[in-house]
XYZ file of C-alpha atoms in Angstrom:
758
model
C 2.197 -16.144 25.655
C -0.709 -18.290 24.596
C -1.707 -16.516 21.389
C 0.680 -13.650 20.735
C 3.869 -14.785 18.674
C 2.331 -17.934 17.998
C 1.438 -19.517 14.683
C -2.327 -19.569 14.915
C -4.130 -20.725 11.796
C -5.765 -18.093 9.848
C -9.419 -17.777 11.017
C -10.668 -18.323 7.409
C -7.958 -20.740 6.294
C -10.190 -23.880 6.060
C -12.947 -21.973 4.225
C -10.441 -20.608 1.752
C -8.870 -24.031 0.954
C -12.282 -25.538 0.444
C -13.500 -22.655 -1.817
C -16.207 -21.278 0.551
C -15.629 -17.617 0.860
C -17.947 -15.284 -1.224
C -16.670 -12.223 -2.857
C -18.322 -9.175 -4.223
C -19.577 -10.532 -7.457
C -20.841 -13.650 -5.463
C -23.197 -11.389 -3.293
C -24.491 -9.047 -5.741
C -28.162 -10.047 -6.745
C -28.912 -11.150 -10.302
C -31.166 -8.193 -10.993
C -28.492 -5.686 -10.365
C -28.043 -3.141 -13.205
C -24.817 -3.606 -14.925
C -22.652 -0.400 -14.872
C -19.723 0.284 -17.318
C -17.917 3.445 -18.565
C -17.063 4.612 -22.010
C -13.324 5.227 -21.936
C -11.321 8.010 -23.738
C -9.248 6.858 -26.718
C -7.197 10.000 -26.543
C -4.682 10.871 -23.857
C -5.636 14.575 -23.907
C -8.961 15.994 -25.538
C -11.868 18.011 -25.102
C -15.390 16.572 -25.716
C -16.899 18.924 -28.064
C -20.141 16.936 -28.504
C -21.483 13.568 -27.120
C -24.625 12.031 -28.515
C -26.191 9.297 -26.595
C -29.659 9.117 -28.217
C -29.142 6.007 -29.954
C -27.319 4.303 -27.049
C -30.358 5.357 -24.827
C -32.643 3.443 -27.040
C -30.776 0.195 -26.933
C -33.371 -2.360 -25.275
C -32.480 -2.893 -21.527
C -30.509 0.349 -21.194
C -31.792 2.211 -18.082
C -29.375 5.269 -18.300
C -26.550 6.834 -20.161
C -24.892 9.686 -18.350
C -22.438 12.362 -19.346
C -20.620 15.182 -17.770
C -23.806 17.094 -18.006
C -25.430 14.851 -15.580
C -22.944 14.724 -12.678
C -21.984 17.164 -9.792
C -19.088 19.641 -11.049
C -17.788 19.549 -7.526
C -14.153 18.421 -7.638
C -12.732 15.808 -5.439
C -9.922 13.295 -4.845
C -10.213 9.442 -5.252
C -7.281 8.949 -2.818
C -8.323 7.248 0.381
C -6.574 9.393 2.919
C -7.343 10.977 6.111
C -9.153 14.358 5.794
C -8.220 16.871 4.730
C -6.584 15.034 2.079
C -3.144 16.152 0.806
C -4.038 14.848 -2.717
C -5.417 17.718 -4.715
C -9.050 17.963 -5.586
C -8.725 17.541 -9.177
C -11.454 15.029 -10.320
C -14.897 15.176 -11.433
C -16.987 11.960 -11.939
C -17.241 12.677 -15.518
C -15.107 15.544 -17.103
C -15.521 17.487 -20.309
C -11.664 17.320 -20.517
C -10.258 13.622 -20.733
C -6.726 13.447 -19.515
C -5.461 9.916 -20.404
C -6.386 7.084 -22.474
C -9.079 5.258 -20.493
C -10.317 8.347 -18.666
C -14.085 8.015 -18.242
C -16.356 9.626 -20.751
C -19.812 8.309 -20.090
C -21.565 6.008 -17.782
C -24.018 3.343 -19.297
C -26.316 1.411 -16.879
C -28.485 -1.496 -18.151
C -30.274 -4.820 -17.396
C -27.716 -6.854 -18.981
C -24.083 -6.918 -19.848
C -24.959 -7.389 -23.499
C -27.036 -4.329 -23.642
C -24.532 -2.199 -21.919
C -21.858 -3.504 -24.316
C -24.034 -2.538 -27.342
C -24.874 0.897 -25.936
C -21.374 1.736 -25.362
C -20.590 1.284 -29.095
C -23.667 3.596 -30.001
C -22.223 6.588 -28.117
C -20.904 9.193 -30.636
C -18.319 11.515 -29.172
C -16.579 14.252 -31.168
C -13.253 15.341 -29.550
C -10.892 18.215 -29.930
C -7.606 16.177 -29.783
C -4.774 18.114 -27.951
C -1.139 17.323 -27.686
C -0.570 14.977 -24.893
C 2.142 15.525 -22.312
C 3.728 12.300 -21.682
C 7.367 12.772 -20.771
C 7.306 13.478 -17.016
C 10.854 14.804 -17.081
C 9.443 17.773 -19.413
C 6.119 18.285 -17.326
C 7.266 20.859 -14.657
C 6.414 24.409 -15.975
C 5.496 23.029 -19.314
C 3.116 25.280 -21.388
C 0.816 22.214 -21.829
C -1.061 22.114 -18.810
C -2.835 18.877 -17.795
C -5.102 20.726 -15.430
C -5.946 24.424 -16.664
C -9.042 24.374 -14.798
C -9.612 27.330 -12.354
C -11.676 25.187 -9.799
C -8.699 22.740 -9.150
C -7.679 23.201 -5.483
C -5.213 21.839 -2.924
C -6.416 21.579 0.598
C -3.083 21.127 2.170
C 0.054 23.129 1.628
C 2.264 20.559 -0.165
C 3.749 22.887 -2.881
C 0.954 22.040 -5.569
C 0.437 24.375 -8.400
C -1.818 23.149 -11.322
C -0.447 26.102 -13.587
C 3.049 24.545 -13.108
C 1.769 20.888 -13.541
C 2.779 20.424 -9.941
C 0.934 17.958 -7.768
C 3.430 18.492 -5.027
C 6.899 19.909 -4.535
C 9.437 20.436 -1.581
C 12.701 20.174 0.063
C 14.219 19.549 3.407
C 17.681 19.117 4.471
C 20.157 19.269 7.355
C 23.889 20.593 6.992
C 25.378 21.892 3.739
C 25.187 18.630 1.500
C 27.123 20.164 -1.437
C 30.052 21.185 1.004
C 30.297 17.957 2.702
C 30.249 15.946 -0.634
C 33.132 18.264 -1.966
C 35.017 16.960 0.742
C 34.241 13.342 0.663
C 37.100 11.170 -0.915
C 34.678 9.109 -3.145
C 31.356 10.229 -4.512
C 28.876 7.991 -6.252
C 26.151 9.598 -8.652
C 23.382 7.914 -10.153
C 19.849 8.511 -11.895
C 17.443 5.362 -11.060
C 14.137 4.849 -12.978
C 11.392 2.707 -11.888
C 8.119 2.125 -13.853
C 4.464 2.453 -12.887
C 4.034 -1.358 -11.787
C 0.528 -2.789 -11.398
C -0.659 -4.240 -8.033
C -2.321 -7.296 -10.173
C -4.573 -8.410 -7.330
C -6.664 -11.520 -8.186
C -9.897 -9.886 -7.664
C -10.465 -6.716 -9.794
C -11.985 -3.405 -8.605
C -15.624 -4.075 -8.060
C -18.549 -2.308 -6.100
C -22.252 -3.235 -5.613
C -24.710 -0.600 -4.494
C -28.390 -0.603 -3.327
C -30.848 1.668 -1.474
C -32.228 0.211 1.785
C -35.566 0.665 3.417
C -34.483 3.864 4.993
C -33.398 5.595 1.903
C -29.692 5.177 2.714
C -27.149 4.348 -0.079
C -25.464 1.041 0.766
C -21.941 0.775 -1.074
C -20.596 -2.907 -0.696
C -17.004 -2.498 -2.117
C -13.739 -4.543 -2.353
C -11.872 -1.801 -0.542
C -9.475 -1.246 2.087
C -10.883 2.062 3.284
C -14.572 1.875 4.109
C -14.730 5.139 6.018
C -12.739 7.030 3.335
C -15.043 5.634 0.586
C -18.171 6.980 2.510
C -16.559 10.514 2.506
C -15.451 10.417 -0.818
C -18.674 9.012 -2.488
C -20.405 11.874 -0.375
C -18.263 14.453 -1.808
C -18.613 13.238 -5.551
C -22.298 12.776 -5.449
C -22.617 16.006 -3.262
C -24.959 14.422 -0.619
C -24.427 13.938 3.054
C -22.256 11.161 4.610
C -25.156 10.266 6.738
C -27.017 8.905 3.703
C -24.181 6.361 2.805
C -23.142 3.184 4.597
C -20.072 1.345 3.270
C -19.095 -2.217 3.823
C -16.725 -4.662 2.540
C -16.935 -8.428 1.443
C -14.149 -10.693 1.474
C -11.363 -9.078 -0.504
C -9.479 -10.953 -3.112
C -6.433 -8.765 -2.848
C -5.502 -5.127 -2.830
C -1.845 -4.128 -2.139
C -2.749 -0.579 -2.022
C -4.742 -0.504 -5.152
C -7.989 -0.505 -3.226
C -6.705 2.517 -1.095
C -8.065 4.469 -4.042
C -11.757 4.912 -4.893
C -11.418 3.601 -8.380
C -14.909 1.936 -9.094
C -17.179 2.964 -6.329
C -18.367 6.417 -7.494
C -19.894 5.003 -10.719
C -22.246 2.467 -9.457
C -22.997 4.742 -6.454
C -24.146 7.453 -8.827
C -26.456 5.094 -10.809
C -27.907 3.794 -7.724
C -28.572 7.037 -6.118
C -29.963 8.302 -9.522
C -32.176 5.269 -10.263
C -33.012 3.855 -6.904
C -32.077 0.490 -8.203
C -29.334 -1.883 -7.229
C -26.300 -1.663 -9.518
C -22.868 -3.188 -9.805
C -19.605 -2.579 -11.730
C -16.890 -5.147 -12.039
C -13.652 -3.934 -13.830
C -12.301 -6.152 -16.593
C -8.575 -7.113 -16.370
C -8.024 -4.783 -19.225
C -9.560 -1.960 -17.195
C -7.459 -2.861 -14.216
C -4.413 -2.598 -16.328
C -5.235 0.755 -18.099
C -7.456 2.623 -15.692
C -6.381 1.785 -12.368
C -4.077 3.086 -9.651
C -0.485 1.561 -10.230
C 2.758 2.430 -8.548
C 4.107 5.894 -9.203
C 6.834 6.139 -11.939
C 9.740 7.795 -10.290
C 13.300 8.876 -11.317
C 15.407 9.382 -8.214
C 18.710 10.976 -8.562
C 21.061 10.037 -5.689
C 24.474 11.311 -4.493
C 26.407 9.472 -1.732
C 29.698 10.552 -0.389
C 32.252 8.707 1.863
C 35.633 8.753 3.310
C 38.150 6.409 1.740
C 37.790 4.174 4.715
C 34.106 3.684 4.133
C 32.313 6.292 6.520
C 29.356 7.579 4.633
C 29.214 11.295 5.159
C 26.357 12.650 3.046
C 23.383 11.504 0.841
C 21.489 13.565 -1.413
C 18.314 12.590 -3.036
C 16.065 14.300 -5.686
C 12.880 12.447 -6.657
C 10.843 13.384 -9.795
C 7.585 11.404 -9.441
C 4.939 10.857 -12.277
C 1.550 11.149 -10.707
C -0.269 10.816 -14.239
C -3.385 12.572 -14.905
C -4.694 13.015 -11.364
C -3.018 13.446 -8.202
C -4.058 10.483 -5.965
C -1.451 9.790 -3.558
C 1.121 11.894 -5.285
C 2.051 14.213 -2.321
C 2.357 11.379 0.153
C 4.179 8.428 -2.003
C 7.159 10.856 -2.908
C 7.994 11.468 0.666
C 8.914 7.885 1.403
C 11.438 7.732 -1.290
C 13.754 9.736 0.886
C 12.107 9.429 4.432
C 12.619 5.603 4.248
C 15.851 5.419 2.530
C 18.191 8.283 3.863
C 17.677 7.200 7.600
C 19.070 3.638 6.928
C 22.431 5.286 7.563
C 23.645 6.883 10.722
C 26.014 9.709 11.549
C 25.483 11.864 8.298
C 27.080 15.134 8.179
C 24.451 16.328 5.829
C 21.619 15.236 3.977
C 19.075 16.746 1.311
C 15.861 15.465 0.046
C 14.119 17.218 -2.685
C 11.229 16.329 -4.710
C 8.729 17.203 -7.408
C 5.477 15.400 -8.249
C 4.392 16.311 -11.720
C 1.031 15.767 -13.740
C 1.037 14.070 -17.174
C -1.347 12.531 -19.718
C -0.763 8.857 -18.457
C -2.930 6.794 -16.222
C -3.298 8.105 -12.693
C -0.920 6.542 -10.108
C -1.886 5.626 -6.635
C -0.836 3.328 -3.635
C 1.133 0.096 -3.960
C 2.894 -1.902 -1.123
C 6.008 -0.022 -0.311
C 4.377 3.277 -1.274
C 7.416 5.198 -2.352
C 10.095 3.505 -0.246
C 10.480 0.869 -2.910
C 11.558 3.323 -5.518
C 13.839 5.243 -3.064
C 15.396 2.227 -1.511
C 16.157 0.807 -4.990
C 18.124 3.967 -5.785
C 19.876 4.580 -2.303
C 20.912 1.073 -1.850
C 22.042 0.516 -5.328
C 24.334 3.847 -4.823
C 25.613 2.355 -1.592
C 26.443 -1.049 -3.321
C 28.192 0.979 -6.161
C 30.106 3.013 -3.467
C 31.265 -0.445 -1.922
C 32.769 -1.421 -5.309
C 34.528 1.878 -5.953
C 35.975 1.811 -2.404
C 36.800 -1.920 -2.853
C 35.074 -2.735 0.463
C 32.590 -5.456 0.957
C 29.208 -4.092 0.830
C 28.165 -5.921 4.040
C 31.067 -4.380 5.794
C 30.275 -1.054 4.371
C 26.692 -1.343 5.903
C 27.979 -2.608 9.159
C 29.951 0.647 9.525
C 27.252 2.785 8.668
C 23.811 1.237 9.290
C 21.208 2.690 11.745
C 21.432 1.240 15.183
C 18.850 1.093 18.034
C 18.856 4.470 19.978
C 20.119 6.499 16.950
C 18.463 9.772 15.767
C 17.388 9.031 12.177
C 18.098 11.657 9.629
C 15.229 12.534 7.198
C 12.674 10.544 9.478
C 10.547 13.216 11.047
C 12.823 13.790 13.986
C 12.338 10.168 15.235
C 14.692 7.984 17.135
C 15.184 4.202 16.337
C 13.282 2.897 19.393
C 13.593 -0.713 18.361
C 16.166 -1.701 15.743
C 17.647 -5.247 14.912
C 18.871 -4.218 11.382
C 22.459 -5.257 12.271
C 21.423 -8.824 13.382
C 19.143 -8.997 10.084
C 22.211 -8.292 7.983
C 24.389 -10.741 9.875
C 21.731 -13.484 9.445
C 21.345 -13.072 5.813
C 25.377 -13.139 5.596
C 25.369 -16.441 7.422
C 22.438 -17.941 5.538
C 23.655 -17.110 2.011
C 27.269 -18.052 2.796
C 28.357 -14.614 1.694
C 32.212 -15.066 2.355
C 32.345 -18.070 0.289
C 30.192 -16.705 -2.629
C 30.771 -12.828 -2.926
C 31.017 -11.529 -5.521
C 30.707 -14.058 -8.311
C 31.767 -17.574 -9.329
C 32.272 -18.789 -12.919
C 30.097 -22.072 -13.309
C 31.344 -22.992 -16.867
C 29.087 -22.987 -19.971
C 28.849 -19.170 -19.976
C 27.136 -19.052 -16.681
C 28.072 -17.387 -13.579
C 26.725 -17.392 -10.014
C 26.747 -14.098 -8.004
C 25.094 -12.686 -4.845
C 23.629 -9.228 -3.985
C 22.718 -7.577 -0.805
C 20.254 -4.774 0.248
C 18.720 -3.280 3.323
C 15.295 -1.711 3.955
C 12.905 0.181 6.361
C 9.516 1.209 6.302
C 6.994 2.582 8.931
C 4.279 1.555 11.336
C 1.424 3.820 10.450
C 1.416 7.541 9.623
C 2.636 9.512 12.926
C -0.150 11.527 14.586
C -2.460 10.933 11.587
C -3.707 7.156 11.254
C -6.462 6.321 13.743
C -7.328 2.818 14.756
C -10.285 1.963 16.818
C -11.492 -1.340 18.552
C -14.644 -2.204 20.318
C -14.995 -5.174 22.448
C -18.292 -6.317 23.908
C -19.068 -9.090 26.522
C -21.814 -11.148 25.025
C -24.689 -12.851 27.237
C -22.974 -16.126 26.943
C -19.601 -14.965 28.320
C -17.782 -14.721 24.950
C -16.878 -11.471 23.242
C -17.371 -9.631 19.997
C -14.418 -7.534 18.581
C -15.388 -4.855 16.272
C -12.969 -2.765 14.084
C -12.957 -1.197 10.568
C -9.745 -2.417 9.345
C -10.184 -4.303 6.201
C -8.765 -7.814 5.873
C -7.754 -8.407 2.239
C -5.857 -11.398 2.761
C -3.343 -9.915 5.280
C -4.923 -11.838 8.242
C -5.806 -8.991 10.366
C -9.061 -10.496 11.388
C -6.933 -13.145 12.948
C -4.074 -11.027 14.390
C -6.469 -8.641 15.967
C -8.417 -11.507 17.501
C -5.207 -12.860 18.814
C -4.292 -9.547 20.572
C -7.834 -9.496 22.109
C -7.501 -13.203 23.246
C -4.322 -12.796 24.859
C -5.178 -9.642 26.636
C -8.659 -11.068 27.958
C -7.120 -14.523 28.706
C -9.716 -16.380 26.924
C -9.656 -18.832 23.989
C -9.485 -17.613 20.566
C -13.021 -19.119 19.784
C -14.423 -16.915 22.218
C -13.566 -13.788 20.054
C -16.048 -13.166 17.358
C -15.126 -10.507 14.786
C -17.191 -7.841 13.211
C -15.239 -5.783 10.628
C -15.403 -2.794 8.411
C -18.896 -1.355 8.400
C -19.347 2.437 8.590
C -22.852 1.682 10.142
C -21.610 -0.796 12.961
C -17.628 -0.729 13.520
C -15.887 2.394 14.897
C -13.946 4.792 12.866
C -10.578 3.613 11.438
C -8.383 5.128 8.762
C -8.323 1.864 6.790
C -5.866 -0.963 6.107
C -2.895 0.964 4.683
C 0.496 2.523 5.481
C 1.495 -0.821 7.552
C -0.868 0.664 10.295
C -3.181 -2.179 11.296
C -1.073 -4.254 13.778
C 0.664 -1.361 15.339
C -2.181 1.276 15.433
C -5.410 -0.648 15.661
C -3.482 -3.555 17.472
C -2.730 -1.132 20.090
C -6.420 0.014 20.067
C -7.519 -3.659 20.608
C -5.217 -4.166 23.453
C -6.378 -1.110 25.338
C -9.871 -1.892 24.605
C -9.460 -5.394 26.214
C -7.516 -3.908 29.246
C -10.373 -1.391 29.723
C -13.114 -4.071 29.449
C -11.231 -6.129 32.054
C -11.759 -3.147 34.328
C -15.236 -3.080 33.602
C -15.745 -6.741 34.213
C -13.973 -6.554 37.396
C -16.038 -3.669 38.659
C -19.385 -5.594 37.669
C -17.990 -8.669 39.633
C -17.126 -6.600 42.593
C -20.596 -5.522 42.636
C -22.000 -8.818 42.468
C -19.597 -9.959 45.219
C -20.246 -6.995 47.406
C -16.647 -6.113 47.620
C -14.198 -3.344 46.723
C -12.972 -3.661 42.981
C -9.455 -2.995 44.317
C -9.721 -6.417 45.993
C -10.499 -8.369 42.920
C -8.654 -10.328 40.152
C -9.641 -11.546 36.932
C -8.031 -14.609 35.280
C -10.131 -14.729 32.145
C -12.774 -16.901 33.516
C -13.757 -15.793 37.020
C -13.670 -12.373 39.053
C -12.537 -13.312 42.594
C -12.285 -11.473 45.957
C -8.776 -11.678 47.110
C -9.920 -11.267 50.765
C -12.277 -14.160 51.064
C -11.734 -16.319 47.951
C -15.262 -15.744 46.680
C -15.655 -15.697 42.954
C -18.188 -15.121 40.089
C -17.793 -16.597 36.638
C -17.594 -14.588 33.622
C -20.716 -16.211 32.145
C -22.766 -15.275 35.378
C -21.465 -11.793 34.985
C -22.790 -11.834 31.293
C -26.188 -13.308 32.398
C -26.564 -10.724 35.314
C -25.667 -7.914 32.994
C -28.855 -8.525 30.998
C -31.344 -7.645 33.824
C -31.766 -4.508 35.884
C -28.212 -3.212 34.611
C -27.040 0.287 33.862
C -23.365 -0.644 33.244
C -22.671 -1.695 29.638
C -19.886 -4.349 29.401
C -18.317 -2.873 26.195
C -15.271 -0.749 25.775
C -14.201 1.108 22.888
C -10.847 2.847 22.273
C -9.639 5.025 19.565
C -5.850 5.134 19.097
C -3.326 7.318 17.186
C 0.297 6.854 17.775
C 2.922 9.860 18.184
C 5.757 7.654 16.453
C 6.086 5.343 13.504
C 8.676 2.793 14.448
C 10.260 1.408 11.362
C 10.401 -2.334 10.807
C 13.773 -3.241 9.191
C 14.957 -5.902 6.785
C 17.894 -7.269 5.005
C 17.546 -9.183 1.852
C 20.417 -11.409 0.174
C 19.908 -13.180 -3.310
C 21.870 -15.561 -5.248
C 21.253 -15.746 -8.859
C 22.757 -17.882 -11.983
C 23.101 -15.652 -14.946
C 23.543 -16.783 -18.603
C 25.911 -14.300 -20.260
C 25.037 -15.315 -23.739
C 21.032 -14.840 -23.257
C 20.975 -12.454 -20.359
C 18.707 -14.987 -18.571
C 18.559 -14.484 -14.783
C 17.790 -17.419 -12.477
C 17.030 -16.829 -8.931
C 18.408 -19.527 -6.945
C 17.925 -18.554 -3.410
C 16.512 -15.496 -1.721
C 17.267 -14.924 1.868
C 15.410 -12.428 4.157
C 15.673 -11.476 7.912
C 13.027 -9.215 9.028
C 12.859 -7.037 12.170
C 8.996 -6.418 12.730
C 9.306 -6.438 16.511
C 7.153 -9.143 18.045
C 5.583 -11.091 15.086
C 2.047 -11.388 16.452
C 1.477 -14.399 14.264
C 4.756 -15.810 12.746
C 3.013 -17.891 10.045
C 1.254 -14.805 8.770
C 4.290 -12.689 9.039
C 6.124 -15.203 6.981
C 3.561 -15.560 4.100
C 3.459 -11.613 4.131
C 7.086 -11.708 3.555
C 7.244 -14.190 0.902
C 4.464 -12.498 -1.018
C 6.184 -9.165 -0.803
C 9.631 -10.643 -1.977
C 7.904 -12.178 -4.996
C 6.356 -8.813 -6.002
C 9.660 -7.193 -5.437
C 11.173 -9.742 -7.952
C 8.544 -9.067 -10.464
C 9.332 -5.387 -10.229
C 13.007 -6.068 -10.672
C 13.101 -8.333 -13.657
C 9.713 -8.721 -15.324
C 7.050 -6.122 -14.939
C 7.352 -3.440 -17.787
C 5.056 -0.582 -18.636
C 5.397 1.125 -22.088
C 3.403 3.837 -23.851
C 3.327 4.795 -27.520
C 3.587 8.403 -28.563
C -0.370 8.552 -28.404
C -0.359 7.606 -24.664
C -1.516 3.985 -25.347
C -0.347 1.536 -22.857
C 0.869 -1.618 -24.406
C 0.570 -3.974 -21.355
C -3.051 -4.063 -21.223
C -3.577 -7.644 -20.135
C -1.665 -10.284 -18.059
C -0.607 -11.734 -21.342
C 1.595 -8.569 -21.952
C 2.301 -7.694 -18.231
C 4.449 -10.353 -16.969
C 4.202 -11.053 -13.256
C 6.216 -13.783 -11.633
C 5.090 -17.269 -11.282
C 6.216 -20.056 -8.972
C 9.081 -20.893 -11.358
C 10.652 -17.440 -11.148
C 11.129 -16.786 -7.480
C 13.558 -19.515 -6.629
C 13.646 -21.007 -2.892
C 12.596 -18.288 -0.347
C 14.028 -18.386 3.067
C 12.588 -16.058 5.711
C 13.601 -15.629 9.312
C 12.699 -13.024 11.830
C 15.162 -11.070 14.191
C 12.886 -9.805 16.883
C 13.297 -6.465 18.585
C 10.855 -5.270 20.982
C 8.908 -2.021 20.449
C 7.559 -0.769 23.591
C 4.981 1.422 22.016
C 3.344 -1.464 20.107
C 1.025 -4.145 21.034
C 3.270 -6.882 22.668
C 6.204 -5.252 21.218
C 5.082 -5.519 17.609
C 5.730 -3.116 14.630
C 4.386 -3.528 11.114
C 5.233 -6.193 8.469
C 2.923 -5.503 5.419
C 5.097 -3.183 3.278
C 8.887 -3.513 4.250
C 8.822 -6.948 2.539
C 8.800 -5.804 -0.907
C 11.646 -3.222 -0.667
C 14.923 -5.317 -0.812
C 14.569 -7.405 -4.128
C 15.177 -4.666 -6.540
C 18.414 -3.396 -5.215
C 19.687 -6.742 -4.152
C 19.030 -8.209 -7.675
C 20.663 -5.217 -9.392
C 23.545 -5.781 -7.170
C 23.895 -9.437 -8.107
C 23.629 -8.663 -11.728
C 26.218 -6.243 -11.404
C 28.674 -8.779 -9.771
C 27.959 -11.130 -12.539
C 28.336 -8.830 -15.501
C 30.237 -5.533 -14.336
C 27.309 -3.351 -15.251
C 25.122 -1.311 -13.203
C 21.438 -1.426 -14.379
C 19.750 1.793 -13.128
C 16.135 1.240 -14.714
C 13.570 -1.428 -13.992
C 12.793 -3.899 -14.984
C 16.217 -5.454 -15.538
C 15.150 -7.859 -18.398
C 17.287 -10.508 -20.025
C 17.086 -8.455 -23.286
C 18.782 -5.497 -21.614
C 21.393 -7.653 -19.925
C 22.240 -9.449 -23.173
C 22.579 -6.251 -25.105
C 24.766 -4.575 -22.263
C 27.071 -7.389 -22.251
C 27.108 -7.315 -26.032
C 27.932 -3.711 -26.004
C 30.622 -4.185 -23.309
């Protein structure tokens, strides 16, 4: 193939390295109103009185708005397909504030200095209530986070605000308790993961203006232009037809921008005043009032025979959605649906879950989306099982891992139609030199070197839910315009979808112009999330190109005065096979401009009936100092099955980036609240993300399967790559210390204290 499975340079690569791309704050005009919000200092309180008189008189202030000025129609900020499974539990501004950082008032002014001054002038009297901070005590607690009667859930997900439940459910096959009783060895563990931050470089930011036709234009650093339009319309209680949403260059998202964190505030101001406005989050706001990963406590039981056959897996997940329910009902499912199916031939499984409200910052989407938490728990339990059985953990996986053609338990009744997981594990074993290094080697001076292993899976879009659309038009010079609404946030989807189009249309990449993510110009798409773009929108692109070829052939046949069945198209000409006559693509394009009733454009909307998982194995070698507890990563080896990598270079950097984020979650990124609900890690000085010095050497290879339903055999790559570091590192640390760490992050201090106590 000319373009597919080729390391094509990213379309904006040279612009990026020369500093040319413009981001949202670069394109917002200087005369924009500056929008900021006053945030609650209390985790749970009722606003008894709010006085904005003095603030409104500050020179340069255009408006100060409170809960009295906004719609009382509740909505969700989660960017998901309608009807949203996340409950409608938000107002733009609410009289009841539910976490430290919850918006209390909106201030709009001519300058940032004026807005900052006005924020200090707002006087608020609160009735401070007892906060509910421990998510283990939230279910059925008398202290309700959402006592209001107009709270509602559109989808039956087991939600009940009068029980502090955002979601609850259970599914199973067989009698898991009975099977576990008969197992020779059962491992039980409770695994705790924190509310990690995405820490993307560009903060949440939105710019709004009213156009000539009275339409509210929302330009936002977002992954979900169509969902933003619906959510903003719902929040402002205006028709969607009055809103247009586009996105500029995005400086990273990782799922954070699948939630409408900033958009409603400047949209409200612009719609109210008619003036352009912008809101740019500070880094502190990104840390304390955003949409981090859901804190989860995952309880696991794994049972096996004495020779290593895994017979049953039981998973219970307790998830902390925080003050609001964005993505609460959907992230929790992946903790079981993307961990249990890694193992075949189970006699029984059970997956039960509760998602609870607390008075902490609302959680949201983050790469891995619940699978990361569940895989840390299940893979750690399997590694502990191997230790108890005295079986090599790779051998244990070879005996039990899912194989191509297997029915996957707890995976929506689907079959593994493409799976190279066995080759991924074998490749990691070879690359790291497992047999020589497992489990640990003493290096002297109190230092040891050890290795750890883990497997992972994810999905490729949401089955029968996600929608991807692509439109391809033949232009009058004989080149093409490809339009879609997926958002390139550094992932390279503008390049990848153009590769698919160019391969199918048999043209040069330079002949594909891209128009992306504009609700007024590009076809509907669920957005860039759930690892759906390459698989779902990529397939729409392939189908759109194939359909356009048929239209080009029909137009050429008319010009050649022959039957379309007698024509061929090679990307440059339509030829009559009977007599060899041909007409060029450029001539067809010119002819289509005059006296023509046949539009040479094709649009395809696509939704997939399956979600074939990508698979991955990760193996890590560390050096651990037993005196200080310091962990140095020496090498991380990853083998990934994403079907056909459309662009191996982009797939590689996706993998490397995900591994580093996983390392941060495993070793460094901590989240702590005090008893008043105040978050300590409110800047990147306190919240430690890994640097180039912390990641060791990364080694990435691809073990390709071929997914028949995907474009050119492709599956997804974006999320799978973050899921192996936590369990692999926990395993390596156990091999080095003899201690299982079941709470992340596993810091040097925790290791040193555990060794001291041991």
